[in-house]
Amino acid sequence: MAETSETSAAAGDAGAEGTEDTGIDPAIFSQLLPFDPFDPAFHADPYAVYRKIREQGPVTRTPLGLVVVPGHAGVSAVLRDNRFGWGDGATVAEHFSEAPDGTTVRPFIFMDPPDHTRIRGLVGQAFSARRVDALRARAGELVTELIDKAVAAADGGPVDLIDAVAHPLPAILLGELIGVPPEKHERFRALSTDIAHGLDPSLFLTPEEVTRRDSARAELYEYFGRLAEERRAAPAGDLISELVTAEDTDGGLTGHELVVTLTLLLSAGFALTVNLIGNGMYALLQHPGQLAWLREHPEDVPAAVEEMLRYDPPGQMISRVALADAEVEGVPVAAGEQVMLMIGAASRDPEVYEDPDALVLSRPAGRNLGFGLGVHFCVGAPIARLAAQVAVAKLAALDLELETATPPRAPYIITRGLRELPVRLTAAD
Ligand code: HEM
């Protein structure tokens, strides 16, 4: 997910401990954002707050001048409009990597066309539907193994679906897709977690979080560099092998672009996939009627996952900067202004969705914004969908019951997810 230095500040540990450690006055966040990120009621139900923001109009400005766009039409329009982008990247420079030779390398999620177009095209070649589809059977096996292991370890007690399935599944799948050998998967999972926790700018993270994020990035940089050299010498049919050989008319990726891209795939994709599975299963277990419907219509799991993505999106905000004077839904926005596109609010827009606050797995497919739109549309959507579809299909077939009505939530704002999802679980047959 893309985020600006200001908005992503609020995506850090919005709990009081995070701000004490970093010395930031929490009041600043309520001036910057259109809601109070420290209010537990906000995290329990942000959609009630988003509704009020949507009702204020298609565009609002916070006291500190952030341009807030909460409606489906406005969000879609900005994402399709090349007058909005990243410009010089100043607002997200902390997410850039420094190569060992001192060069700064910008991940392509923070680039504008035409630079973005070149790298995205090369990555797209390697991220083929064939490669992702080939993982489906493997994903099924993995989910079964993970569930069996968790049930055995729980010995009749509750199972945490985040730790047991939602977290390891994408870590292993992404590892296998990219080409990280199995003995490295545990390490890979730990590094992915440190990077996911450190998506926020250093200023708003604790010193420990910054150190962990930076050393995870450095370790991955070094590791992917070595792996790329190995694959260049002896291609192995994995994504790294394809990326080292991918070329267009202007040539292929430079060595630095390659390792930064691999690190981006990991940081952009991992936490959000965990949260799609976690949020989706939580929503399903809160709606037994919908769970029963899904059991009767297992062929509709793909549509059900799209509805889960709409109902409680793992990525709640996308940011942009106005690169020129522009307008959104008729409201002028000046060049240089920062814009916050509220995916969570747009996904409950009554102009687009009938009864938007209801989970309706049979809902007709609409223009879901959960993976973004336009030139930056999520490159990992096929693999995220595959992981979630397989996990939901297998889990829905079990006898599951929530252990608690309010599982602990990570109090972030840009990403939304659960820390734990304890359930009572027995195989249904
Ligand atoms: C449920 C899981 C996921 C969600 C909700 C999600 C969401 C998104 C969104 C909303 C964007 C657009 C960002 C923007 O416009 O600024 C995006 C872009 C991106 N995503 Fe995902 N994503 C998920 C999984 C993944 C996975 C598994 C990968 C990689 C394997 C991935 C890699 C990327 C990359 C590289 C971009 C940037 C694309 C570009 O700039 O052209 N994502 N994602």
CSV table of C-alpha atoms and ligand atoms in Angstrom, one decimal:
chain,number,residue,atom,x,y,z
A,1,MET,CA,0.0,0.0,0.0
A,2,ALA,CA,1.2,3.4,-0.7
A,3,GLU,CA,1.2,6.0,2.0
A,4,THR,CA,2.6,9.5,2.5
A,5,SER,CA,4.9,10.4,5.3
A,6,GLU,CA,2.1,12.2,7.1
A,7,THR,CA,-0.8,9.7,6.6
A,8,SER,CA,1.4,6.7,7.2
A,9,ALA,CA,2.4,8.3,10.5
A,10,ALA,CA,-1.0,7.5,11.7
A,11,ALA,CA,-0.7,4.0,10.5
A,12,GLY,CA,1.9,3.2,13.1
A,13,ASP,CA,1.0,1.9,16.5
A,14,ALA,CA,-1.8,4.2,17.0
A,15,GLY,CA,-2.0,3.0,20.6
A,16,ALA,CA,-0.8,5.4,23.3
A,17,GLU,CA,2.5,3.4,23.9
A,18,GLY,CA,3.7,4.1,20.3
A,19,THR,CA,3.3,7.8,20.6
A,20,GLU,CA,4.9,8.0,24.1
A,21,ASP,CA,8.0,6.2,22.7
A,22,THR,CA,8.3,8.5,19.8
A,23,GLY,CA,7.5,11.7,21.6
A,24,ILE,CA,4.8,12.8,19.2
A,25,ASP,CA,1.8,14.7,20.6
A,26,PRO,CA,-1.2,12.5,19.8
A,27,ALA,CA,-3.4,15.6,19.2
A,28,ILE,CA,-1.6,16.3,16.0
A,29,PHE,CA,-3.0,13.2,14.4
A,30,SER,CA,-6.6,14.4,14.9
A,31,GLN,CA,-5.6,17.7,13.2
A,32,LEU,CA,-4.1,15.8,10.3
A,33,LEU,CA,-6.6,13.0,9.8
A,34,PRO,CA,-10.4,13.2,9.5
A,35,PHE,CA,-10.9,11.0,12.5
A,36,ASP,CA,-9.3,10.3,15.9
A,37,PRO,CA,-6.9,7.4,15.4
A,38,PHE,CA,-6.5,6.8,19.1
A,39,ASP,CA,-10.2,6.2,19.7
A,40,PRO,CA,-10.8,2.5,20.3
A,41,ALA,CA,-14.3,3.0,19.0
A,42,PHE,CA,-12.8,4.0,15.7
A,43,HIS,CA,-10.9,0.8,15.4
A,44,ALA,CA,-13.9,-1.3,16.5
A,45,ASP,CA,-16.0,0.3,13.8
A,46,PRO,CA,-14.3,2.7,11.5
A,47,TYR,CA,-17.2,2.4,9.0
A,48,ALA,CA,-19.5,4.4,11.3
A,49,VAL,CA,-16.9,7.2,11.3
A,50,TYR,CA,-16.4,7.0,7.5
A,51,ARG,CA,-20.1,7.3,6.9
A,52,LYS,CA,-20.1,10.7,8.6
A,53,ILE,CA,-17.1,11.8,6.6
A,54,ARG,CA,-18.8,10.7,3.4
A,55,GLU,CA,-21.9,12.7,4.4
A,56,GLN,CA,-19.8,15.9,4.6
A,57,GLY,CA,-19.3,15.8,0.9
A,58,PRO,CA,-17.1,14.2,-1.8
A,59,VAL,CA,-14.0,16.1,-0.7
A,60,THR,CA,-13.1,17.5,2.7
A,61,ARG,CA,-9.9,19.1,4.1
A,62,THR,CA,-8.6,18.4,7.6
A,63,PRO,CA,-7.3,21.3,9.8
A,64,LEU,CA,-3.8,20.5,8.6
A,65,GLY,CA,-4.9,20.6,5.0
A,66,LEU,CA,-5.0,16.9,4.0
A,67,VAL,CA,-7.4,16.5,1.1
A,68,VAL,CA,-9.8,13.6,2.0
A,69,VAL,CA,-11.8,11.7,-0.6
A,70,PRO,CA,-14.2,9.2,0.9
A,71,GLY,CA,-16.6,8.3,-2.0
A,72,HIS,CA,-16.3,5.5,-4.6
A,73,ALA,CA,-16.6,7.9,-7.6
A,74,GLY,CA,-14.0,10.4,-6.2
A,75,VAL,CA,-11.5,7.7,-5.3
A,76,SER,CA,-11.9,6.0,-8.6
A,77,ALA,CA,-11.4,9.3,-10.5
A,78,VAL,CA,-8.2,10.2,-8.7
A,79,LEU,CA,-6.7,6.7,-9.2
A,80,ARG,CA,-7.4,7.1,-12.9
A,81,ASP,CA,-6.1,10.6,-13.2
A,82,ASN,CA,-2.5,11.2,-14.1
A,83,ARG,CA,-2.5,14.6,-12.5
A,84,PHE,CA,-2.1,12.7,-9.2
A,85,GLY,CA,1.0,10.6,-8.4
A,86,TRP,CA,4.2,10.8,-6.4
A,87,GLY,CA,6.2,13.6,-8.1
A,88,ASP,CA,9.6,13.9,-6.5
A,89,GLY,CA,8.7,11.2,-4.0
A,90,ALA,CA,9.5,13.5,-1.0
A,91,THR,CA,6.5,12.3,1.0
A,92,VAL,CA,7.6,8.7,0.8
A,93,ALA,CA,11.4,9.0,0.6
A,94,GLU,CA,11.8,6.9,3.7
A,95,HIS,CA,10.5,3.9,1.9
A,96,PHE,CA,13.3,4.1,-0.7
A,97,SER,CA,16.3,1.9,-0.4
A,98,GLU,CA,19.9,2.9,-0.4
A,99,ALA,CA,22.1,0.5,-2.4
A,100,PRO,CA,25.5,-0.4,-1.0
A,101,ASP,CA,27.1,2.1,-3.5
A,102,GLY,CA,25.0,4.9,-2.0
A,103,THR,CA,22.5,5.2,-4.9
A,104,THR,CA,18.9,5.7,-3.8
A,105,VAL,CA,16.5,3.3,-5.4
A,106,ARG,CA,12.7,4.0,-5.4
A,107,PRO,CA,10.3,1.0,-5.3
A,108,PHE,CA,8.1,1.2,-8.4
A,109,ILE,CA,4.9,1.6,-6.3
A,110,PHE,CA,6.2,5.1,-5.6
A,111,MET,CA,7.1,5.9,-9.2
A,112,ASP,CA,5.0,7.8,-11.8
A,113,PRO,CA,4.8,6.9,-15.5
A,114,PRO,CA,6.9,6.5,-17.6
A,115,ASP,CA,9.5,5.2,-15.1
A,116,HIS,CA,6.8,3.2,-13.4
A,117,THR,CA,5.5,1.7,-16.7
A,118,ARG,CA,8.9,0.2,-17.5
A,119,ILE,CA,9.5,-1.6,-14.3
A,120,ARG,CA,5.8,-2.6,-13.8
A,121,GLY,CA,5.9,-4.1,-17.3
A,122,LEU,CA,8.9,-6.2,-16.6
A,123,VAL,CA,7.5,-7.4,-13.2
A,124,GLY,CA,4.2,-8.1,-14.9
A,125,GLN,CA,5.9,-10.5,-17.4
A,126,ALA,CA,7.2,-12.6,-14.5
A,127,PHE,CA,3.9,-12.5,-12.6
A,128,SER,CA,2.0,-14.4,-15.1
A,129,ALA,CA,-1.4,-16.0,-14.5
A,130,ARG,CA,0.2,-19.4,-15.3
A,131,ARG,CA,2.8,-19.0,-12.6
A,132,VAL,CA,0.2,-18.1,-10.0
A,133,ASP,CA,-2.3,-20.8,-11.1
A,134,ALA,CA,0.4,-23.4,-10.7
A,135,LEU,CA,0.4,-22.6,-7.0
A,136,ARG,CA,-3.3,-23.4,-6.4
A,137,ALA,CA,-2.8,-27.1,-5.6
A,138,ARG,CA,0.2,-26.4,-3.5
A,139,ALA,CA,-1.8,-23.8,-1.5
A,140,GLY,CA,-4.5,-26.4,-0.9
A,141,GLU,CA,-2.0,-28.8,0.5
A,142,LEU,CA,-0.4,-26.2,2.6
A,143,VAL,CA,-3.7,-25.0,4.2
A,144,THR,CA,-4.6,-28.6,5.1
A,145,GLU,CA,-1.2,-29.2,6.6
A,146,LEU,CA,-1.3,-26.0,8.6
A,147,ILE,CA,-4.8,-26.7,9.9
A,148,ASP,CA,-3.9,-30.3,10.9
A,149,LYS,CA,-0.8,-29.1,12.7
A,150,ALA,CA,-2.7,-26.4,14.6
A,151,VAL,CA,-5.5,-28.8,15.6
A,152,ALA,CA,-3.0,-31.3,16.9
A,153,ALA,CA,-1.0,-28.6,18.8
A,154,ALA,CA,-4.1,-27.1,20.3
A,155,ASP,CA,-5.1,-30.4,21.8
A,156,GLY,CA,-8.8,-29.5,22.1
A,157,GLY,CA,-8.1,-25.9,23.0
A,158,PRO,CA,-8.6,-22.8,20.8
A,159,VAL,CA,-6.7,-22.3,17.6
A,160,ASP,CA,-5.5,-18.8,16.6
A,161,LEU,CA,-6.3,-18.7,12.8
A,162,ILE,CA,-3.9,-15.8,12.3
A,163,ASP,CA,-0.9,-17.6,13.6
A,164,ALA,CA,-2.0,-21.0,12.3
A,165,VAL,CA,-3.1,-20.2,8.7
A,166,ALA,CA,-3.4,-16.5,7.8
A,167,HIS,CA,0.2,-15.6,8.6
A,168,PRO,CA,2.2,-18.7,7.4
A,169,LEU,CA,0.3,-19.3,4.2
A,170,PRO,CA,1.2,-16.1,2.3
A,171,ALA,CA,4.7,-16.2,3.7
A,172,ILE,CA,5.4,-19.7,2.4
A,173,LEU,CA,3.5,-19.1,-0.9
A,174,LEU,CA,5.3,-15.9,-1.6
A,175,GLY,CA,8.6,-17.6,-0.6
A,176,GLU,CA,7.9,-20.4,-3.1
A,177,LEU,CA,6.7,-18.1,-5.8
A,178,ILE,CA,9.7,-15.8,-5.6
A,179,GLY,CA,12.1,-18.7,-5.3
A,180,VAL,CA,13.3,-18.6,-1.7
A,181,PRO,CA,14.4,-22.1,-0.6
A,182,PRO,CA,12.2,-23.9,2.0
A,183,GLU,CA,14.9,-23.9,4.7
A,184,LYS,CA,14.8,-20.1,4.6
A,185,HIS,CA,11.0,-19.8,4.9
A,186,GLU,CA,10.9,-19.3,8.7
A,187,ARG,CA,13.5,-16.5,8.4
A,188,PHE,CA,11.6,-15.1,5.5
A,189,ARG,CA,8.4,-15.0,7.6
A,190,ALA,CA,10.2,-13.1,10.4
A,191,LEU,CA,11.7,-10.6,8.0
A,192,SER,CA,8.4,-10.1,6.2
A,193,THR,CA,6.8,-9.3,9.6
A,194,ASP,CA,9.5,-6.8,10.6
A,195,ILE,CA,9.1,-5.0,7.3
A,196,ALA,CA,5.3,-5.0,7.5
A,197,HIS,CA,5.5,-3.5,11.0
A,198,GLY,CA,7.9,-0.8,9.7
A,199,LEU,CA,5.8,0.5,6.8
A,200,ASP,CA,5.4,3.8,8.7
A,201,PRO,CA,8.1,6.5,8.6
A,202,SER,CA,10.9,6.3,11.2
A,203,LEU,CA,9.7,9.5,13.0
A,204,PHE,CA,6.6,7.7,14.1
A,205,LEU,CA,8.1,4.3,15.0
A,206,THR,CA,9.8,3.3,18.1
A,207,PRO,CA,13.6,3.0,17.8
A,208,GLU,CA,13.3,-0.8,18.0
A,209,GLU,CA,10.9,-0.9,15.2
A,210,VAL,CA,13.1,1.3,13.0
A,211,THR,CA,16.1,-0.9,13.8
A,212,ARG,CA,14.2,-4.1,13.1
A,213,ARG,CA,12.8,-2.7,9.8
A,214,ASP,CA,16.1,-1.4,8.6
A,215,SER,CA,18.0,-4.5,9.4
A,216,ALA,CA,15.3,-6.7,7.8
A,217,ARG,CA,15.6,-4.5,4.7
A,218,ALA,CA,19.4,-4.7,4.7
A,219,GLU,CA,19.3,-8.5,5.2
A,220,LEU,CA,16.8,-9.0,2.4
A,221,TYR,CA,18.7,-6.7,0.1
A,222,GLU,CA,21.9,-8.7,0.6
A,223,TYR,CA,20.1,-12.0,0.4
A,224,PHE,CA,18.1,-11.2,-2.7
A,225,GLY,CA,21.3,-9.8,-4.3
A,226,ARG,CA,23.0,-13.1,-3.7
A,227,LEU,CA,20.1,-15.2,-4.9
A,228,ALA,CA,19.8,-13.1,-8.0
A,229,GLU,CA,23.4,-13.8,-8.9
A,230,GLU,CA,22.9,-17.6,-8.3
A,231,ARG,CA,19.8,-17.6,-10.6
A,232,ARG,CA,21.6,-15.6,-13.2
A,233,ALA,CA,24.2,-18.3,-13.3
A,234,ALA,CA,21.7,-21.2,-13.1
A,235,PRO,CA,18.0,-20.3,-13.7
A,236,ALA,CA,15.6,-22.3,-11.6
A,237,GLY,CA,12.2,-21.5,-13.2
A,238,ASP,CA,11.1,-19.3,-10.3
A,239,LEU,CA,10.1,-15.6,-10.2
A,240,ILE,CA,13.7,-14.4,-9.4
A,241,SER,CA,15.0,-16.4,-12.4
A,242,GLU,CA,12.4,-14.7,-14.7
A,243,LEU,CA,13.1,-11.3,-13.3
A,244,VAL,CA,16.8,-11.5,-13.9
A,245,THR,CA,16.2,-12.4,-17.5
A,246,ALA,CA,13.1,-10.2,-18.1
A,247,GLU,CA,13.8,-7.6,-20.8
A,248,ASP,CA,12.0,-5.0,-22.8
A,249,THR,CA,13.2,-2.8,-25.6
A,250,ASP,CA,15.1,-0.7,-23.1
A,251,GLY,CA,16.8,-3.7,-21.5
A,252,GLY,CA,16.1,-5.4,-18.2
A,253,LEU,CA,16.1,-4.4,-14.5
A,254,THR,CA,19.4,-3.1,-13.1
A,255,GLY,CA,20.7,-5.2,-10.1
A,256,HIS,CA,19.5,-2.6,-7.6
A,257,GLU,CA,16.0,-2.3,-9.2
A,258,LEU,CA,15.7,-6.1,-9.0
A,259,VAL,CA,16.5,-6.4,-5.3
A,260,VAL,CA,14.3,-3.3,-4.4
A,261,THR,CA,11.5,-4.8,-6.5
A,262,LEU,CA,11.8,-8.2,-4.7
A,263,THR,CA,11.7,-6.4,-1.3
A,264,LEU,CA,8.6,-4.4,-2.5
A,265,LEU,CA,6.8,-7.6,-3.5
A,266,LEU,CA,7.3,-8.8,0.0
A,267,SER,CA,6.4,-5.6,1.9
A,268,ALA,CA,3.4,-4.7,-0.2
A,269,GLY,CA,1.9,-8.1,-0.3
A,270,PHE,CA,2.5,-10.0,2.8
A,271,ALA,CA,0.6,-8.2,5.6
A,272,LEU,CA,-2.4,-7.4,3.4
A,273,THR,CA,-2.9,-11.0,2.5
A,274,VAL,CA,-2.7,-12.0,6.1
A,275,ASN,CA,-5.4,-9.4,6.8
A,276,LEU,CA,-7.6,-10.4,3.9
A,277,ILE,CA,-7.8,-14.0,5.3
A,278,GLY,CA,-8.1,-12.8,8.9
A,279,ASN,CA,-10.7,-10.1,8.3
A,280,GLY,CA,-12.6,-12.4,5.9
A,281,MET,CA,-12.8,-15.3,8.3
A,282,TYR,CA,-13.8,-13.0,11.2
A,283,ALA,CA,-16.6,-11.5,9.1
A,284,LEU,CA,-17.8,-15.0,8.1
A,285,LEU,CA,-17.8,-16.3,11.7
A,286,GLN,CA,-19.8,-13.2,12.8
A,287,HIS,CA,-22.5,-14.0,10.1
A,288,PRO,CA,-23.5,-17.7,10.6
A,289,GLY,CA,-26.2,-17.4,7.9
A,290,GLN,CA,-23.5,-16.3,5.3
A,291,LEU,CA,-21.2,-19.2,6.4
A,292,ALA,CA,-24.1,-21.6,5.9
A,293,TRP,CA,-24.7,-20.1,2.5
A,294,LEU,CA,-21.1,-20.5,1.5
A,295,ARG,CA,-21.1,-24.2,2.6
A,296,GLU,CA,-24.0,-24.7,0.3
A,297,HIS,CA,-22.3,-22.8,-2.6
A,298,PRO,CA,-18.6,-23.8,-2.4
A,299,GLU,CA,-18.3,-22.8,-6.1
A,300,ASP,CA,-18.9,-19.2,-5.1
A,301,VAL,CA,-15.8,-18.9,-2.9
A,302,PRO,CA,-14.2,-16.4,-5.4
A,303,ALA,CA,-17.2,-14.1,-5.2
A,304,ALA,CA,-17.3,-14.5,-1.4
A,305,VAL,CA,-13.6,-13.4,-1.1
A,306,GLU,CA,-14.4,-10.3,-3.2
A,307,GLU,CA,-17.2,-9.4,-0.8
A,308,MET,CA,-14.9,-9.9,2.1
A,309,LEU,CA,-12.4,-7.6,0.5
A,310,ARG,CA,-15.1,-5.0,0.1
A,311,TYR,CA,-16.7,-5.5,3.5
A,312,ASP,CA,-13.5,-5.0,5.6
A,313,PRO,CA,-10.6,-4.1,3.3
A,314,PRO,CA,-7.1,-4.9,4.5
A,315,GLY,CA,-5.8,-1.7,2.9
A,316,GLN,CA,-8.0,1.2,4.0
A,317,MET,CA,-6.2,4.2,2.5
A,318,ILE,CA,-4.2,5.1,-0.6
A,319,SER,CA,-2.3,8.3,-0.8
A,320,ARG,CA,-1.3,10.6,-3.7
A,321,VAL,CA,0.1,14.0,-4.3
A,322,ALA,CA,-1.5,16.5,-6.8
A,323,LEU,CA,1.1,16.9,-9.5
A,324,ALA,CA,-0.8,19.8,-11.1
A,325,ASP,CA,-3.8,21.9,-10.3
A,326,ALA,CA,-6.7,19.6,-10.6
A,327,GLU,CA,-10.2,19.0,-9.3
A,328,VAL,CA,-11.9,16.0,-7.7
A,329,GLU,CA,-15.7,15.7,-8.0
A,330,GLY,CA,-15.7,19.4,-9.0
A,331,VAL,CA,-13.6,20.6,-6.0
A,332,PRO,CA,-10.3,22.3,-6.8
A,333,VAL,CA,-7.1,20.7,-5.5
A,334,ALA,CA,-3.9,22.6,-5.9
A,335,ALA,CA,-0.6,21.2,-7.1
A,336,GLY,CA,1.4,19.9,-4.2
A,337,GLU,CA,-1.6,19.0,-2.0
A,338,GLN,CA,-1.6,15.6,-0.4
A,339,VAL,CA,-4.7,13.5,-1.0
A,340,MET,CA,-6.0,10.6,1.1
A,341,LEU,CA,-8.2,8.2,-0.8
A,342,MET,CA,-10.4,6.3,1.7
A,343,ILE,CA,-10.8,2.8,0.3
A,344,GLY,CA,-12.6,1.7,3.5
A,345,ALA,CA,-15.2,4.4,3.1
A,346,ALA,CA,-15.6,4.0,-0.7
A,347,SER,CA,-16.2,0.3,-0.2
A,348,ARG,CA,-19.3,1.1,1.9
A,349,ASP,CA,-20.6,3.8,-0.5
A,350,PRO,CA,-24.4,3.6,-0.7
A,351,GLU,CA,-24.3,5.2,-4.2
A,352,VAL,CA,-22.6,2.0,-5.4
A,353,TYR,CA,-23.6,-0.8,-3.0
A,354,GLU,CA,-27.1,-1.6,-1.9
A,355,ASP,CA,-27.2,-2.1,1.9
A,356,PRO,CA,-23.4,-1.4,2.1
A,357,ASP,CA,-22.9,-2.4,5.7
A,358,ALA,CA,-24.3,-5.9,5.2
A,359,LEU,CA,-22.0,-8.8,4.4
A,360,VAL,CA,-23.7,-10.4,1.4
A,361,LEU,CA,-21.5,-13.1,-0.2
A,362,SER,CA,-23.8,-13.4,-3.2
A,363,ARG,CA,-23.6,-9.7,-3.9
A,364,PRO,CA,-23.2,-9.0,-7.7
A,365,ALA,CA,-19.6,-8.2,-8.6
A,366,GLY,CA,-19.0,-4.5,-8.6
A,367,ARG,CA,-15.9,-2.3,-9.1
A,368,ASN,CA,-14.1,-3.4,-6.0
A,369,LEU,CA,-11.4,-0.9,-4.9
A,370,GLY,CA,-9.6,-3.2,-2.4
A,371,PHE,CA,-6.7,-3.8,-4.8
A,372,GLY,CA,-6.7,-0.2,-6.1
A,373,LEU,CA,-7.3,0.9,-9.7
A,374,GLY,CA,-5.5,2.4,-12.6
A,375,VAL,CA,-1.7,2.1,-13.3
A,376,HIS,CA,-0.8,1.0,-9.8
A,377,PHE,CA,-3.5,-1.7,-9.6
A,378,CYS,CA,-2.2,-4.4,-7.3
A,379,VAL,CA,0.3,-6.6,-9.2
A,380,GLY,CA,-0.1,-9.3,-6.5
A,381,ALA,CA,-3.9,-9.5,-6.7
A,382,PRO,CA,-4.0,-12.9,-8.3
A,383,ILE,CA,-1.8,-14.5,-5.7
A,384,ALA,CA,-3.6,-12.8,-2.8
A,385,ARG,CA,-7.0,-13.9,-4.2
A,386,LEU,CA,-5.7,-17.4,-4.6
A,387,ALA,CA,-4.4,-17.6,-1.1
A,388,ALA,CA,-7.6,-16.2,0.4
A,389,GLN,CA,-9.9,-18.4,-1.8
A,390,VAL,CA,-8.1,-21.6,-0.8
A,391,ALA,CA,-7.9,-20.7,2.9
A,392,VAL,CA,-11.5,-19.6,3.1
A,393,ALA,CA,-12.7,-22.7,1.2
A,394,LYS,CA,-10.9,-25.1,3.5
A,395,LEU,CA,-11.7,-23.2,6.7
A,396,ALA,CA,-15.4,-22.8,5.9
A,397,ALA,CA,-15.7,-26.6,5.6
A,398,LEU,CA,-14.7,-27.0,9.3
A,399,ASP,CA,-16.8,-26.6,12.4
A,400,LEU,CA,-15.6,-23.2,13.6
A,401,GLU,CA,-16.8,-21.0,16.4
A,402,LEU,CA,-15.4,-17.7,17.6
A,403,GLU,CA,-13.6,-18.0,20.9
A,404,THR,CA,-14.2,-14.3,21.6
A,405,ALA,CA,-16.6,-11.8,20.0
A,406,THR,CA,-13.9,-9.1,20.0
A,407,PRO,CA,-10.5,-10.5,19.0
A,408,PRO,CA,-7.5,-8.1,19.5
A,409,ARG,CA,-7.0,-5.8,16.6
A,410,ALA,CA,-3.8,-4.1,15.3
A,411,PRO,CA,-4.6,-0.4,15.8
A,412,TYR,CA,-3.2,0.8,12.5
A,413,ILE,CA,-5.1,3.0,10.1
A,414,ILE,CA,-3.8,2.3,6.6
A,415,THR,CA,-3.8,-1.4,7.0
A,416,ARG,CA,-6.6,-3.1,9.0
A,417,GLY,CA,-6.3,-6.5,10.6
A,418,LEU,CA,-6.4,-8.7,13.6
A,419,ARG,CA,-3.5,-9.6,15.8
A,420,GLU,CA,-5.2,-12.9,16.8
A,421,LEU,CA,-8.4,-14.8,15.8
A,422,PRO,CA,-8.9,-17.5,18.3
A,423,VAL,CA,-11.5,-20.1,17.3
A,424,ARG,CA,-12.7,-23.5,18.5
A,425,LEU,CA,-12.1,-25.8,15.6
A,426,THR,CA,-13.1,-29.4,14.7
A,427,ALA,CA,-13.0,-31.0,11.3
A,428,ALA,CA,-16.6,-31.2,10.0
A,429,ASP,CA,-17.6,-34.3,8.1
B,1,HEM,C1,-5.1,-9.0,0.0
B,1,HEM,C2,-3.9,-8.6,-0.3
B,1,HEM,C3,-3.5,-7.4,-1.0
B,1,HEM,C4,-4.2,-6.1,-1.0
B,1,HEM,C5,-5.5,-5.8,-0.3
B,1,HEM,C6,-3.4,-5.3,-1.8
B,1,HEM,C7,-3.7,-4.0,-2.1
B,1,HEM,C8,-3.0,-3.1,-3.0
B,1,HEM,C9,-3.4,-1.8,-3.4
B,1,HEM,C10,-4.7,-1.1,-2.9
B,1,HEM,C11,-2.5,-1.3,-4.2
B,1,HEM,C12,-2.5,0.0,-4.9
B,1,HEM,C13,-1.6,1.0,-4.2
B,1,HEM,C14,-1.6,2.4,-4.9
B,1,HEM,O1,-2.4,2.6,-5.8
B,1,HEM,O2,-0.8,3.2,-4.4
B,1,HEM,C15,-1.5,-2.4,-4.4
B,1,HEM,C16,-0.4,-2.3,-5.2
B,1,HEM,C17,0.6,-3.2,-5.2
B,1,HEM,N1,0.6,-4.5,-4.6
B,1,HEM,FE1,-0.9,-5.2,-3.5
B,1,HEM,N2,-2.3,-5.9,-2.3
B,1,HEM,C18,-2.3,-7.2,-1.8
B,1,HEM,C19,-1.5,-8.2,-2.0
B,1,HEM,C20,-0.3,-8.1,-2.7
B,1,HEM,C21,0.7,-9.2,-3.0
B,1,HEM,C22,0.5,-10.6,-2.5
B,1,HEM,C23,1.7,-8.6,-3.7
B,1,HEM,C24,3.0,-9.2,-4.2
B,1,HEM,C25,3.2,-10.5,-4.3
B,1,HEM,C26,1.4,-7.2,-3.9
B,1,HEM,C27,2.2,-6.3,-4.5
B,1,HEM,C28,1.8,-5.1,-4.9
B,1,HEM,C29,2.6,-4.2,-5.7
B,1,HEM,C30,4.0,-4.5,-6.2
B,1,HEM,C31,1.9,-3.0,-5.9
B,1,HEM,C32,2.3,-1.8,-6.6
B,1,HEM,C33,1.9,-1.9,-8.0
B,1,HEM,C34,2.2,-0.7,-8.8
B,1,HEM,O3,2.7,0.3,-8.3
B,1,HEM,O4,2.1,-0.8,-10.1
B,1,HEM,N3,0.2,-7.0,-3.3
B,1,HEM,N4,-1.8,-3.5,-3.6
